[in-house]
Amino acid sequence: MEKHFINEALKEAKRSLLLNEVPVGAIIVKDNKIIARAHNLRETLQDATAHAEILAIKKACDVTGSWRLTGCDMYVTLEPCPMCAGAILQSRLRKLYIGMFDPSVGACGSVINVIQNDDLNHWTEINWMYNEECGNLLTNFFKDRR
């Protein structure tokens, strides 16, 4: 089932690619059903917070009627940055499935680990998927821009 959900996140990443956005997609799942999906819209909206993870969390909160997303899991194509990791922590997501690490600003273990910090009030389980397509999508995007 995890492979199916990361593929759904990849579909979202490809949507951002069509908008010339950094191709990152995220979905949130509850009871094996997708309740929210989003992709990066930072350039489109000219909003520094319009990352896929943040947008998906906002949609999931609307669907559930609560800021607490307990019992929900997120699938994201790229390791979240510190801002997104903080939002994941604050929203109480249960599990995070990551398609590819981010060696420059990854905040789930690559550079720092925000969501698994014993000094904070919540702990989110991390599952690294190391999905080759997630990596290739990002590599090709940045190669084409240079």
Tab-separated table of C-alpha atoms in Angstrom:
chain	number	residue	atom	x	y	z
A	1	MET	CA	0.000	0.000	0.000
A	2	GLU	CA	2.885	2.407	0.770
A	3	LYS	CA	4.098	2.221	-2.842
A	4	HIS	CA	0.633	3.183	-4.088
A	5	PHE	CA	0.537	6.237	-1.825
A	6	ILE	CA	4.044	7.462	-2.722
A	7	ASN	CA	2.986	7.175	-6.367
A	8	GLU	CA	0.026	9.433	-5.583
A	9	ALA	CA	2.432	11.944	-4.036
A	10	LEU	CA	4.514	11.698	-7.217
A	11	LYS	CA	1.443	12.609	-9.266
A	12	GLU	CA	1.193	15.771	-7.192
A	13	ALA	CA	4.894	16.505	-7.696
A	14	LYS	CA	4.410	16.241	-11.446
A	15	ARG	CA	1.585	18.789	-11.216
A	16	SER	CA	3.967	21.295	-9.663
A	17	LEU	CA	6.490	20.551	-12.384
A	18	LEU	CA	3.938	21.631	-15.003
A	19	LEU	CA	3.775	24.995	-13.203
A	20	ASN	CA	7.575	25.317	-13.173
A	21	GLU	CA	7.529	24.807	-9.397
A	22	VAL	CA	10.037	22.643	-7.526
A	23	PRO	CA	8.440	19.208	-8.046
A	24	VAL	CA	7.386	18.146	-4.578
A	25	GLY	CA	4.081	16.452	-3.817
A	26	ALA	CA	2.432	15.364	-0.586
A	27	ILE	CA	-0.652	13.409	0.387
A	28	ILE	CA	-2.238	12.681	3.746
A	29	VAL	CA	-3.889	9.340	4.422
A	30	LYS	CA	-6.351	8.333	7.137
A	31	ASP	CA	-7.783	4.814	7.381
A	32	ASN	CA	-6.105	3.904	4.058
A	33	LYS	CA	-7.903	6.739	2.219
A	34	ILE	CA	-6.353	9.885	0.818
A	35	ILE	CA	-7.948	12.840	2.604
A	36	ALA	CA	-5.665	15.588	1.254
A	37	ARG	CA	-3.224	16.138	-1.570
A	38	ALA	CA	-1.073	19.074	-2.575
A	39	HIS	CA	1.983	20.164	-4.513
A	40	ASN	CA	4.368	23.086	-4.271
A	41	LEU	CA	2.836	26.434	-5.212
A	42	ARG	CA	5.421	28.843	-3.794
A	43	GLU	CA	6.141	30.573	-7.115
A	44	THR	CA	2.537	30.482	-8.302
A	45	LEU	CA	1.168	32.030	-5.110
A	46	GLN	CA	4.301	34.056	-4.280
A	47	ASP	CA	4.020	32.620	-0.782
A	48	ALA	CA	7.086	31.273	1.016
A	49	THR	CA	4.868	28.908	3.022
A	50	ALA	CA	3.125	27.305	0.017
A	51	HIS	CA	5.069	24.046	0.265
A	52	ALA	CA	3.284	20.807	-0.586
A	53	GLU	CA	3.362	19.607	3.027
A	54	ILE	CA	1.866	22.804	4.473
A	55	LEU	CA	-0.883	22.926	1.846
A	56	ALA	CA	-1.738	19.238	2.411
A	57	ILE	CA	-1.892	19.749	6.192
A	58	LYS	CA	-4.270	22.704	5.774
A	59	LYS	CA	-6.555	20.641	3.526
A	60	ALA	CA	-6.496	17.654	5.907
A	61	CYS	CA	-7.404	19.920	8.838
A	62	ASP	CA	-10.377	21.211	6.839
A	63	VAL	CA	-11.484	17.647	6.071
A	64	THR	CA	-11.140	16.381	9.643
A	65	GLY	CA	-12.334	19.567	11.313
A	66	SER	CA	-9.340	19.541	13.625
A	67	TRP	CA	-5.748	20.749	13.694
A	68	ARG	CA	-4.825	17.419	15.296
A	69	LEU	CA	-4.192	14.914	12.530
A	70	THR	CA	-3.715	11.968	14.882
A	71	GLY	CA	-4.117	8.681	13.058
A	72	CYS	CA	-3.031	10.292	9.775
A	73	ASP	CA	0.087	9.599	7.741
A	74	MET	CA	1.854	11.810	5.209
A	75	TYR	CA	3.616	10.666	2.047
A	76	VAL	CA	5.967	13.245	0.558
A	77	THR	CA	8.364	12.997	-2.369
A	78	LEU	CA	11.176	15.012	-0.737
A	79	GLU	CA	12.329	15.227	2.866
A	80	PRO	CA	10.578	18.168	4.525
A	81	CYS	CA	12.410	21.407	5.328
A	82	PRO	CA	12.465	22.791	8.911
A	83	MET	CA	9.229	24.786	8.391
A	84	CYS	CA	7.340	21.762	7.069
A	85	ALA	CA	8.820	19.427	9.670
A	86	GLY	CA	7.567	21.834	12.334
A	87	ALA	CA	4.079	21.792	10.813
A	88	ILE	CA	4.141	17.975	10.683
A	89	LEU	CA	5.126	17.908	14.345
A	90	GLN	CA	2.493	20.473	15.330
A	91	SER	CA	-0.299	18.703	13.439
A	92	ARG	CA	0.476	15.435	15.253
A	93	LEU	CA	0.832	13.316	12.131
A	94	ARG	CA	1.471	9.705	13.109
A	95	LYS	CA	3.844	8.590	10.340
A	96	LEU	CA	5.852	10.258	7.610
A	97	TYR	CA	6.874	8.398	4.453
A	98	ILE	CA	9.652	10.171	2.546
A	99	GLY	CA	10.548	9.443	-1.078
A	100	MET	CA	13.996	11.097	-1.135
A	101	PHE	CA	16.351	12.776	1.333
A	102	ASP	CA	17.293	16.448	1.037
A	103	PRO	CA	20.996	16.963	1.833
A	104	SER	CA	20.696	20.763	1.818
A	105	VAL	CA	17.722	21.532	4.135
A	106	GLY	CA	16.312	18.155	5.179
A	107	ALA	CA	14.820	18.381	8.663
A	108	CYS	CA	13.899	14.730	9.203
A	109	GLY	CA	17.367	13.291	9.662
A	110	SER	CA	19.567	14.444	6.768
A	111	VAL	CA	20.689	17.822	8.126
A	112	ILE	CA	18.681	18.035	11.351
A	113	ASN	CA	15.828	16.027	12.819
A	114	VAL	CA	12.946	18.188	13.989
A	115	ILE	CA	10.219	15.549	14.136
A	116	GLN	CA	12.110	13.060	16.257
A	117	ASN	CA	13.449	15.249	19.027
A	118	ASP	CA	13.071	14.060	22.608
A	119	ASP	CA	12.899	17.661	23.830
A	120	LEU	CA	9.699	18.351	21.877
A	121	ASN	CA	6.152	17.257	22.709
A	122	HIS	CA	5.458	14.910	19.800
A	123	TRP	CA	7.336	12.214	17.889
A	124	THR	CA	6.494	11.226	14.311
A	125	GLU	CA	7.615	7.877	12.908
A	126	ILE	CA	9.783	8.280	9.783
A	127	ASN	CA	9.800	5.720	6.973
A	128	TRP	CA	12.395	6.289	4.239
A	129	MET	CA	11.200	4.959	0.893
A	130	TYR	CA	14.219	5.948	-1.270
A	131	ASN	CA	12.064	6.143	-4.374
A	132	GLU	CA	14.241	6.532	-7.470
A	133	GLU	CA	11.555	8.380	-9.416
A	134	CYS	CA	11.288	11.011	-6.671
A	135	GLY	CA	15.020	11.626	-6.903
A	136	ASN	CA	15.106	11.677	-10.691
A	137	LEU	CA	12.247	14.162	-10.901
A	138	LEU	CA	14.099	16.626	-8.689
A	139	THR	CA	17.514	16.025	-10.243
A	140	ASN	CA	16.186	16.616	-13.754
A	141	PHE	CA	14.263	19.717	-12.682
A	142	PHE	CA	17.358	21.407	-11.251
A	143	LYS	CA	19.602	20.192	-14.096
A	144	ASP	CA	17.230	21.780	-16.634
A	145	ARG	CA	17.201	25.072	-14.725
A	146	ARG	CA	20.980	25.464	-14.758
